[in-house]
PDB file of C-alpha atoms in Angstrom:
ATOM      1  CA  UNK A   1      -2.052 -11.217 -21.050  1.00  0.00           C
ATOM      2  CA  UNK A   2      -0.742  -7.688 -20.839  1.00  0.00           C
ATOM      3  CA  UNK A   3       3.019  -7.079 -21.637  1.00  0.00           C
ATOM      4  CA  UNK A   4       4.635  -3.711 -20.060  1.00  0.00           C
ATOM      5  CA  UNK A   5       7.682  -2.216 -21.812  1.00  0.00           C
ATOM      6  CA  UNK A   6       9.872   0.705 -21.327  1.00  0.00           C
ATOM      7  CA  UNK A   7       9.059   3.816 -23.950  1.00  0.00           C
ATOM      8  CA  UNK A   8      12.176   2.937 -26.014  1.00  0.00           C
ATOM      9  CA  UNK A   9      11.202  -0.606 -27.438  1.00  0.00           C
ATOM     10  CA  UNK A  10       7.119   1.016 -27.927  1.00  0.00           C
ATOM     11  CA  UNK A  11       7.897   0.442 -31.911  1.00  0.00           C
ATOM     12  CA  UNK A  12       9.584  -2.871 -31.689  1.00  0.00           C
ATOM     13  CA  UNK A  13       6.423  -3.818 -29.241  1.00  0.00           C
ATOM     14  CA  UNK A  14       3.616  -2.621 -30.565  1.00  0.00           C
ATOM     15  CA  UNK A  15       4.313  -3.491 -34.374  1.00  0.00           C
ATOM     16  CA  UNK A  16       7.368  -6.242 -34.744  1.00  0.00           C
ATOM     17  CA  UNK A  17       6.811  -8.684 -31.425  1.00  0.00           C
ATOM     18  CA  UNK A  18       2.804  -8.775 -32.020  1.00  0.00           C
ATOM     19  CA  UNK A  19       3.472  -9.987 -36.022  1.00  0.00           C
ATOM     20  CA  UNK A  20       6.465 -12.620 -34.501  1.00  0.00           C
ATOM     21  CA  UNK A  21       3.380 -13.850 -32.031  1.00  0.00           C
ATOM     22  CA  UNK A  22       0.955 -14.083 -34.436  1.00  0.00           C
ATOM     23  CA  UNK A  23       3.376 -14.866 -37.276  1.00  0.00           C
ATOM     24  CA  UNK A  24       4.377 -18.347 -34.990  1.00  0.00           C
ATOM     25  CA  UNK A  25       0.500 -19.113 -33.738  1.00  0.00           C
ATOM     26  CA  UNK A  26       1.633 -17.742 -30.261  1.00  0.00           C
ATOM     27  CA  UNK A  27      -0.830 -15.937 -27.988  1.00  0.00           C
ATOM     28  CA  UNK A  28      -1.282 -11.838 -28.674  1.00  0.00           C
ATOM     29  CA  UNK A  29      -1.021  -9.647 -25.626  1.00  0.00           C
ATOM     30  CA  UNK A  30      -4.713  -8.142 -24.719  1.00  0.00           C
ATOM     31  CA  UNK A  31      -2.873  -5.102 -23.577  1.00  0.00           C
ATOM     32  CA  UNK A  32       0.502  -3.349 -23.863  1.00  0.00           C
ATOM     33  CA  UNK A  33       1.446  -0.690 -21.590  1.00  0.00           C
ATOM     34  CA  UNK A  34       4.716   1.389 -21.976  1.00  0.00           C
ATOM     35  CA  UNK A  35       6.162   3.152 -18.647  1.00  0.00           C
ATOM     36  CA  UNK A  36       8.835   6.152 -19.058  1.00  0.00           C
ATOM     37  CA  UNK A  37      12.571   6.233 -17.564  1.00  0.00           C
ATOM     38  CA  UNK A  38      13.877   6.710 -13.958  1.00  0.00           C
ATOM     39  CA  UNK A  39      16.439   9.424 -13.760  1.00  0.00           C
ATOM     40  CA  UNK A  40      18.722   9.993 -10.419  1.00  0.00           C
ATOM     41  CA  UNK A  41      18.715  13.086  -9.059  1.00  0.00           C
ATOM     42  CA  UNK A  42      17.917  15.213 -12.263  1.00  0.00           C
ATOM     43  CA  UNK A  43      19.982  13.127 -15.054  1.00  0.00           C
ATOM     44  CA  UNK A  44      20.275   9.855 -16.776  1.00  0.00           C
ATOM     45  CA  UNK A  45      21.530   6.868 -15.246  1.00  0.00           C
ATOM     46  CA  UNK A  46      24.512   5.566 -17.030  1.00  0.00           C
ATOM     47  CA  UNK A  47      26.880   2.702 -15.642  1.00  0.00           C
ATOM     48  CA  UNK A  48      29.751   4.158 -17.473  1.00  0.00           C
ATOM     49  CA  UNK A  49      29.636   7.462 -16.531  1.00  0.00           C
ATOM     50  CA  UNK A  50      29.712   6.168 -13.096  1.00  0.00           C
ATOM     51  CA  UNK A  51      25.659   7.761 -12.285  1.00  0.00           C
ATOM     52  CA  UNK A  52      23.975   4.717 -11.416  1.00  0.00           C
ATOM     53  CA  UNK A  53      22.119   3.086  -8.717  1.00  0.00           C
ATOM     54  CA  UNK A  54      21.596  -0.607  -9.121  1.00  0.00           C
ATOM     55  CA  UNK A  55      18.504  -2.152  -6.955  1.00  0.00           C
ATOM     56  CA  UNK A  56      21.542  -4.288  -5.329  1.00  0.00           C
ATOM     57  CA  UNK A  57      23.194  -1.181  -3.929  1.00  0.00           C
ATOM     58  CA  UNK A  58      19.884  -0.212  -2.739  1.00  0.00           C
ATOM     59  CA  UNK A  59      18.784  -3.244  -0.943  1.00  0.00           C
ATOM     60  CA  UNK A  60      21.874  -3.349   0.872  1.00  0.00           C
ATOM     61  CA  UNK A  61      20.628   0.099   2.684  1.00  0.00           C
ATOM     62  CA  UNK A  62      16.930  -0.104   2.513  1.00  0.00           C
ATOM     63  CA  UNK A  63      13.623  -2.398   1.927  1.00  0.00           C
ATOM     64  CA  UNK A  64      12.253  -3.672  -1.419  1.00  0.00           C
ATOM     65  CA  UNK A  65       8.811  -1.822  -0.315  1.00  0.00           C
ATOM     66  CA  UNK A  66      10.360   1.579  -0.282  1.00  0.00           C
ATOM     67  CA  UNK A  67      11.871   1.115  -3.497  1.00  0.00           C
ATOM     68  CA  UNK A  68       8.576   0.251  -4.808  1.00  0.00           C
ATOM     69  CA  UNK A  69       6.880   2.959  -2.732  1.00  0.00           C
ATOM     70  CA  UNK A  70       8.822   5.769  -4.412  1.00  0.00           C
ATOM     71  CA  UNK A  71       8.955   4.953  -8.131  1.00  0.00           C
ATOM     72  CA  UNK A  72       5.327   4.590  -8.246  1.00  0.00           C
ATOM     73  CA  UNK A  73       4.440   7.449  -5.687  1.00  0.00           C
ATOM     74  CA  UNK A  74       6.548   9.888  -7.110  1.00  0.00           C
ATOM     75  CA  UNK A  75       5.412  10.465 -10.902  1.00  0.00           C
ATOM     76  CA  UNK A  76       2.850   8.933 -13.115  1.00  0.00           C
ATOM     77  CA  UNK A  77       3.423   5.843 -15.015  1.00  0.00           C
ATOM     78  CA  UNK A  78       2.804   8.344 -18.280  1.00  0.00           C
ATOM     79  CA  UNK A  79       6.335  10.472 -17.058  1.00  0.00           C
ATOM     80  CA  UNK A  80       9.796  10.079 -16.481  1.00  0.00           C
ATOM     81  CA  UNK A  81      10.644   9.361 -12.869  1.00  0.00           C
ATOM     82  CA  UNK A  82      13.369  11.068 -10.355  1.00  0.00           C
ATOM     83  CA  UNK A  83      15.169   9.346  -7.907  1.00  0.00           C
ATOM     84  CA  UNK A  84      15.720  12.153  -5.236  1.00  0.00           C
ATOM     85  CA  UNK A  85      17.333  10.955  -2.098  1.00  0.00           C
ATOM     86  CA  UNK A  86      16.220  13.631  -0.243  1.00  0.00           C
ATOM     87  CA  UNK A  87      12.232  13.768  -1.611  1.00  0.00           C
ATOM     88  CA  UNK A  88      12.802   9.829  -0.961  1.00  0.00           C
ATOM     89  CA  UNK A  89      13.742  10.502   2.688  1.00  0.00           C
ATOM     90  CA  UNK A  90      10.934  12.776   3.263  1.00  0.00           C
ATOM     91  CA  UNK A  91       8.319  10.134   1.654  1.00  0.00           C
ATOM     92  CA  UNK A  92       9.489   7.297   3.579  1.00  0.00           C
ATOM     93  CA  UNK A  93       9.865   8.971   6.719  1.00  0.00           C
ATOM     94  CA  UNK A  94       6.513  11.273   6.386  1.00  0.00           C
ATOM     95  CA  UNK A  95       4.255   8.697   4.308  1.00  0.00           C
ATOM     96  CA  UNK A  96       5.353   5.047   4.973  1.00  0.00           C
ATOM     97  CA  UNK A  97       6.827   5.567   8.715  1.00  0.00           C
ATOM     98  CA  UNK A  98       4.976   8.730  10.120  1.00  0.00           C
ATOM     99  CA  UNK A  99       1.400   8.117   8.638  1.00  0.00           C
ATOM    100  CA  UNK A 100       0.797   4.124   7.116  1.00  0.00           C
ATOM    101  CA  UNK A 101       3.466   2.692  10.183  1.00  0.00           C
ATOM    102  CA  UNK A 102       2.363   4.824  12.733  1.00  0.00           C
ATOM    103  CA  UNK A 103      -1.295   4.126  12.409  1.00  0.00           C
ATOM    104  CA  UNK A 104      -0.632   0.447  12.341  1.00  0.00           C
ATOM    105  CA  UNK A 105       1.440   0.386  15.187  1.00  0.00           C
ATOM    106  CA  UNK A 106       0.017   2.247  17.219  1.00  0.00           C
ATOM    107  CA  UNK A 107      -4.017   0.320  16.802  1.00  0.00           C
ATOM    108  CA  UNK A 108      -2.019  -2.718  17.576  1.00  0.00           C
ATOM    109  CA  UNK A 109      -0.134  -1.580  20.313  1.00  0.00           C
ATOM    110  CA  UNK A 110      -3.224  -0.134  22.070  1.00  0.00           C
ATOM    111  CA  UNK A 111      -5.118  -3.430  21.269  1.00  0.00           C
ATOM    112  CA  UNK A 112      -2.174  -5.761  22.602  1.00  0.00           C
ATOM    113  CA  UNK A 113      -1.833  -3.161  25.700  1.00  0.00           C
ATOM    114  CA  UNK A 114      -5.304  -2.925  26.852  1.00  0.00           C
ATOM    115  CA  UNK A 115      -7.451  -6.187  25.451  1.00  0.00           C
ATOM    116  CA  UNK A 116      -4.563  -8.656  25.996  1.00  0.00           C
ATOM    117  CA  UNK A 117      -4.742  -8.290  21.537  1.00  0.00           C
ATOM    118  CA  UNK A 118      -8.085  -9.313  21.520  1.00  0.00           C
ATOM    119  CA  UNK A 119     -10.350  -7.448  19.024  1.00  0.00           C
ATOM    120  CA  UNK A 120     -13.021  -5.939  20.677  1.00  0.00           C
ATOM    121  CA  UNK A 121     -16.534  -6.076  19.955  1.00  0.00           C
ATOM    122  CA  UNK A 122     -18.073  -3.130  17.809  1.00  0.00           C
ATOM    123  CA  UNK A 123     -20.929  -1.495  19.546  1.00  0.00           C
ATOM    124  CA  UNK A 124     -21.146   1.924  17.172  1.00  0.00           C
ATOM    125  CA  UNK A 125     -22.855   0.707  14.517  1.00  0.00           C
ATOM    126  CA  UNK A 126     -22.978   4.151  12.932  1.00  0.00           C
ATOM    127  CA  UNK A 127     -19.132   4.928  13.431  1.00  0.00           C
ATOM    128  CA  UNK A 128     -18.775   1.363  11.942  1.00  0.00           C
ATOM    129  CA  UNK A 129     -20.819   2.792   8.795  1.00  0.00           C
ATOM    130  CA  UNK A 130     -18.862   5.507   8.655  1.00  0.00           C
ATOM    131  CA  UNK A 131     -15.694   3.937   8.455  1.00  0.00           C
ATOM    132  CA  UNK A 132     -16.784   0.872   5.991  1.00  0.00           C
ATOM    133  CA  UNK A 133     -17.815   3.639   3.620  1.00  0.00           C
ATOM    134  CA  UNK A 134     -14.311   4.849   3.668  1.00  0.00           C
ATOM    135  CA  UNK A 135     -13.013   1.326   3.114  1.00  0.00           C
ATOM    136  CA  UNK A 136     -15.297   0.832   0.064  1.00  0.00           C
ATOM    137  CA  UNK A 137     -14.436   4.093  -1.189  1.00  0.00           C
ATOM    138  CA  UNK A 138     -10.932   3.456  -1.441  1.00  0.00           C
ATOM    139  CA  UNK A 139     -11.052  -0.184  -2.507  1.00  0.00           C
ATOM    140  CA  UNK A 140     -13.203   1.552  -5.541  1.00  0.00           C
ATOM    141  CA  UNK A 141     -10.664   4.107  -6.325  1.00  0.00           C
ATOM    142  CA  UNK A 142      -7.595   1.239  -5.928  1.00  0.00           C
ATOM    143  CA  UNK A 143      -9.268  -1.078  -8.607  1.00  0.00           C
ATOM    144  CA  UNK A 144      -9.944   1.874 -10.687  1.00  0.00           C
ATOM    145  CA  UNK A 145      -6.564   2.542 -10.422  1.00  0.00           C
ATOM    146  CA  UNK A 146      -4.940  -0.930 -11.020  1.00  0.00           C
ATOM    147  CA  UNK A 147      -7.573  -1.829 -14.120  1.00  0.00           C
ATOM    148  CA  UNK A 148      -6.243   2.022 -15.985  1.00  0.00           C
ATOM    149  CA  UNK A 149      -2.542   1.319 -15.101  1.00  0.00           C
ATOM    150  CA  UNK A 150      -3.156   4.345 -13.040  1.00  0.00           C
ATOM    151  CA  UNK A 151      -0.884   3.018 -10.085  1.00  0.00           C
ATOM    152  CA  UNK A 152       0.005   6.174  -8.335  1.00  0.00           C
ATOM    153  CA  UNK A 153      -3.542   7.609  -7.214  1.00  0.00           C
ATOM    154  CA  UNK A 154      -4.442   4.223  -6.115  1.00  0.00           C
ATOM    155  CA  UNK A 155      -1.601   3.837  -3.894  1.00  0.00           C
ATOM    156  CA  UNK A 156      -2.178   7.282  -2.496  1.00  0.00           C
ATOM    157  CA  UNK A 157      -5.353   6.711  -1.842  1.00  0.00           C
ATOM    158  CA  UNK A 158      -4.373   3.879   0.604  1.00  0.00           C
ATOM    159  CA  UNK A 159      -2.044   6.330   2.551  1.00  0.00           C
ATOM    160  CA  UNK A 160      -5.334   8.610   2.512  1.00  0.00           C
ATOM    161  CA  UNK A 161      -6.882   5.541   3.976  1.00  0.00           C
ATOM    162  CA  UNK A 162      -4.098   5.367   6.841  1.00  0.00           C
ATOM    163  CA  UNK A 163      -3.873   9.262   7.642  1.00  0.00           C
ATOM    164  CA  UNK A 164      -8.166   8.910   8.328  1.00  0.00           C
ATOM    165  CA  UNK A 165      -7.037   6.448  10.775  1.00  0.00           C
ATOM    166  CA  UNK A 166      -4.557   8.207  11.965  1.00  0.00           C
ATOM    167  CA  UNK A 167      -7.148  11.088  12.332  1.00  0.00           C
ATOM    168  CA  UNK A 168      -9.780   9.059  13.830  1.00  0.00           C
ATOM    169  CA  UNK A 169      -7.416   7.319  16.601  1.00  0.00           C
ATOM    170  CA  UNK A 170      -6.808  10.929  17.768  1.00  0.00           C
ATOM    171  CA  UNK A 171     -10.162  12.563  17.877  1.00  0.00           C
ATOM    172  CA  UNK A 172     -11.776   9.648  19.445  1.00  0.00           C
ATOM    173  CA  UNK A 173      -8.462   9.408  21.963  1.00  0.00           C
ATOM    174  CA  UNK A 174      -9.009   5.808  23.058  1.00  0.00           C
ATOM    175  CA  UNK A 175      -5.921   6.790  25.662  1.00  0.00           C
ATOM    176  CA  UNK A 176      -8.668   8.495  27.722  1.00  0.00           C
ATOM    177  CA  UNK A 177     -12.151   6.249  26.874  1.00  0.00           C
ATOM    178  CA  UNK A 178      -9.780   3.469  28.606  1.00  0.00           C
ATOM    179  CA  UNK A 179     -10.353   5.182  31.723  1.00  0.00           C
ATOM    180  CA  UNK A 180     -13.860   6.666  31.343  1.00  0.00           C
ATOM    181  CA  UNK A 181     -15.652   5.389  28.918  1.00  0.00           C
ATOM    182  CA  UNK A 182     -14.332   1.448  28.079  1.00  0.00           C
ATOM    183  CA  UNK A 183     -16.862   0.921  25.295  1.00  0.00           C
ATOM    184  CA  UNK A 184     -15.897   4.170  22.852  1.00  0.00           C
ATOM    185  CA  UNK A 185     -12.250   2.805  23.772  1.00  0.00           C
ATOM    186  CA  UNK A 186     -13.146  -0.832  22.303  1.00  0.00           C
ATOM    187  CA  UNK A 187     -14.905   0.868  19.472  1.00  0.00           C
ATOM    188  CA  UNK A 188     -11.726   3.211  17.991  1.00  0.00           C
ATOM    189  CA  UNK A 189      -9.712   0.183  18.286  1.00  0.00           C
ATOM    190  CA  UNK A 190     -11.834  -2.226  16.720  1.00  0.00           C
ATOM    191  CA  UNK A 191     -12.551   0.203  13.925  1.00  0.00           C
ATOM    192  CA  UNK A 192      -8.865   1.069  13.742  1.00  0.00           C
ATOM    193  CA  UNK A 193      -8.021  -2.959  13.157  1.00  0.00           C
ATOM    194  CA  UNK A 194     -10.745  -2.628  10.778  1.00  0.00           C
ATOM    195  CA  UNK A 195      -9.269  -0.365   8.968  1.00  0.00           C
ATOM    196  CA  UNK A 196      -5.658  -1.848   9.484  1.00  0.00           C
ATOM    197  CA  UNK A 197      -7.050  -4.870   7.498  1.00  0.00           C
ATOM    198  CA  UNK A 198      -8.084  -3.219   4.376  1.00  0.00           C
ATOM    199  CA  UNK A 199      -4.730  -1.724   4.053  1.00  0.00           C
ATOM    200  CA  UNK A 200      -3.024  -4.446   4.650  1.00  0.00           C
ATOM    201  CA  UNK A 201      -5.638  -6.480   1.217  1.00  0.00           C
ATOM    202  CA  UNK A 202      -5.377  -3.456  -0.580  1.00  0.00           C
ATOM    203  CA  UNK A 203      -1.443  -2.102  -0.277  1.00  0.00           C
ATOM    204  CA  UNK A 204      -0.352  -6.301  -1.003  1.00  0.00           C
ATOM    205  CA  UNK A 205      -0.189  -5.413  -5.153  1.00  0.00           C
ATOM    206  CA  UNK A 206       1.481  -2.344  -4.310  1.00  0.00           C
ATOM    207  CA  UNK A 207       3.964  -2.739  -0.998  1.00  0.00           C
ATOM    208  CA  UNK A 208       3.976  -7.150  -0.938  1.00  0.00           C
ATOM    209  CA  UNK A 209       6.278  -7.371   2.149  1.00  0.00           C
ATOM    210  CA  UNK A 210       4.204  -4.453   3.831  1.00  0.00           C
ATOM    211  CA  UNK A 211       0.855  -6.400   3.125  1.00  0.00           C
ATOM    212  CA  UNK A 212       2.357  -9.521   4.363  1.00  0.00           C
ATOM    213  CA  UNK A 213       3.640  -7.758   7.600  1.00  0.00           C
ATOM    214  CA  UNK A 214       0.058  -6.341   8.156  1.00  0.00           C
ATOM    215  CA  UNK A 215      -2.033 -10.006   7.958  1.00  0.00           C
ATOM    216  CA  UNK A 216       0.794 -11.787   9.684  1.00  0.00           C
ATOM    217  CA  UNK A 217       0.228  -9.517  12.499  1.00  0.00           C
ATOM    218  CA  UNK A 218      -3.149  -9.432  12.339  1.00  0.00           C
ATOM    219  CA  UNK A 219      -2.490 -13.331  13.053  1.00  0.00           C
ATOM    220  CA  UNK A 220      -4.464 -14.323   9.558  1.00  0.00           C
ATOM    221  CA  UNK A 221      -3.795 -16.792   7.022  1.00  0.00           C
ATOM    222  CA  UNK A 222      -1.846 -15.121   4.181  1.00  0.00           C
ATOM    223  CA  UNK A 223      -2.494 -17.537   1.480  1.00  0.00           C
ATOM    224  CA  UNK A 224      -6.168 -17.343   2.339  1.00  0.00           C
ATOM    225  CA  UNK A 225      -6.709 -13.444   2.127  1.00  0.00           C
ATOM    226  CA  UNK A 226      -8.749 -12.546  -0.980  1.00  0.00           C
ATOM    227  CA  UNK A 227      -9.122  -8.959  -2.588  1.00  0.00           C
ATOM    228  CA  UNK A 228     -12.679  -9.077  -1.305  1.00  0.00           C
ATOM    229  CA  UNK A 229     -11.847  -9.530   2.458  1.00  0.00           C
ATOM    230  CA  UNK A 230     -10.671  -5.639   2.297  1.00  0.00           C
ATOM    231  CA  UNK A 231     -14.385  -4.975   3.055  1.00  0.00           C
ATOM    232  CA  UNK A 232     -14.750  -7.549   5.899  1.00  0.00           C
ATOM    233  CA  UNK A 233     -14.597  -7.212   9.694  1.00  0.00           C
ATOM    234  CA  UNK A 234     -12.708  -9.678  11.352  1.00  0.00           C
ATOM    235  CA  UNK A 235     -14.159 -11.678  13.905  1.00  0.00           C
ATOM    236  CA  UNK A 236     -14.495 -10.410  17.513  1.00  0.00           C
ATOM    237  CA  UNK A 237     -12.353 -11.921  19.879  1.00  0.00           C
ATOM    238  CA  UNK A 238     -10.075 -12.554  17.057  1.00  0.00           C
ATOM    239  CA  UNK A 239      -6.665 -12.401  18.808  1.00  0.00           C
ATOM    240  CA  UNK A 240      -3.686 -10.583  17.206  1.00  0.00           C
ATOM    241  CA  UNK A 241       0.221 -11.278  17.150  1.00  0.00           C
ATOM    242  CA  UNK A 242       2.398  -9.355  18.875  1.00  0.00           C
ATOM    243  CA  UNK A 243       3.206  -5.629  16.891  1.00  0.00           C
ATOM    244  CA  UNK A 244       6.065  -5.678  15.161  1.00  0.00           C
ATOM    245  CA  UNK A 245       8.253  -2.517  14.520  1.00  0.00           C
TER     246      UNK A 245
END
């Protein structure tokens, strides 16, 4: 049972609530874990000074997942945060839509374009290594990050994850195996879905909609998908849904 708390209440939390519990034979929290304040653009929100930003406001513009994205990409849990619109714009556009949605789409796309979005078979088994050491190292420094309430270099880590991708797509350019060399082509994109997958397990504590979005398109079960299938390959001739944008 862990209870998180804003900074303000850490007295009433830590010493009063705890006594109440165990005062009234209820259950004690294992752990308690305070966050800090979210500013907007440089100064306290306040309702009646007219400085505020309510999550319905935002949701009316943008996705939950980039709400989510920012707050917890943008400072430490152990600081107070800063809504920025414009260091917002430039982390959705350069982190969520240039380098996680670009890789995704575009292993997809190439996989729906050229295999009729049927996963290829992996015959690299040393570019497979390579890349399922990558996985596992970023599935280790994710839980690491989750179990220390470390959420920030945990959920950069997964955009690391996505810009190797990214990297990988282009050095191996699959847009030019197609032609002369079909079995390096079916490798990137195999490895590519491979790596699609773990993001899609690993960002679902993080980005929930943008998880979802991932397996759905992957055309896998999402109430079936454990932590542990981050690691797994999905089965060749596995066929894919149709990318979405």
């Amino acid at each position: 049972l862990i209870h998180f708390i804003g900074k303000g209440i850490l007295y009433h939390h830590t010493l009063f609530w705890p006594s109440i519990l165990k005062g009234t034979n209820y259950r004690l929290p294992n752990k308690i874990v305070a966050f800090s304040y979210g500013n907007l653009e440089g100064r306290k929100m306040s309702k009646s000074r007219g400085w505020y930003l309510s999550v319905n406001d935002f949701l009316s513009i943008f996705e939950a997942d980039s709400l989510r994205y920012y707050w917890i990409a943008a400072t430490p849990l152990s600081e107070d945060a800063d809504f920025v619109l414009d260091e917002f714009s430039n982390r959705y556009n350069n982190e969520l839509a240039d380098t996680l949605g670009n890789f995704v789409h575009r292993a997809l796309v190439f996989c729906s374009k050229y295999f009729d979005s049927i996963i290829p078979e992996i015959s690299n088994k040393k570019e497979e290594k390579i890349i399922l050491e990558k996985i596992t190292e970023t599935n280790k420094i994710v839980e690491d990050s989750i179990e220390k309430f470390e959420l920030r270099e945990g959920l950069l880590s997964i955009i690391g994850l996505a810009r190797f991708g990214n990297k990988y797509f282009n050095d191996t350019a699959p847009w030019e195996n197609i032609k002369k060399d079909l079995n390096k082509a079916k490798d990137t994109i195999a490895l590519c879905i491979k790596i699609v997958k773990a993001i899609g397990v690993l960002i679902l504590p993080y980005l929930p909609d943008t998880g979802n979005k991932i397996i759905e398109m992957l055309n896998l079960n999402n109430n079936e998908i454990k932590w542990s299938d981050a690691n797994k390959s999905i089965n060749t001739n596995h066929k894919i849904l149709k990318p979405k944008v």
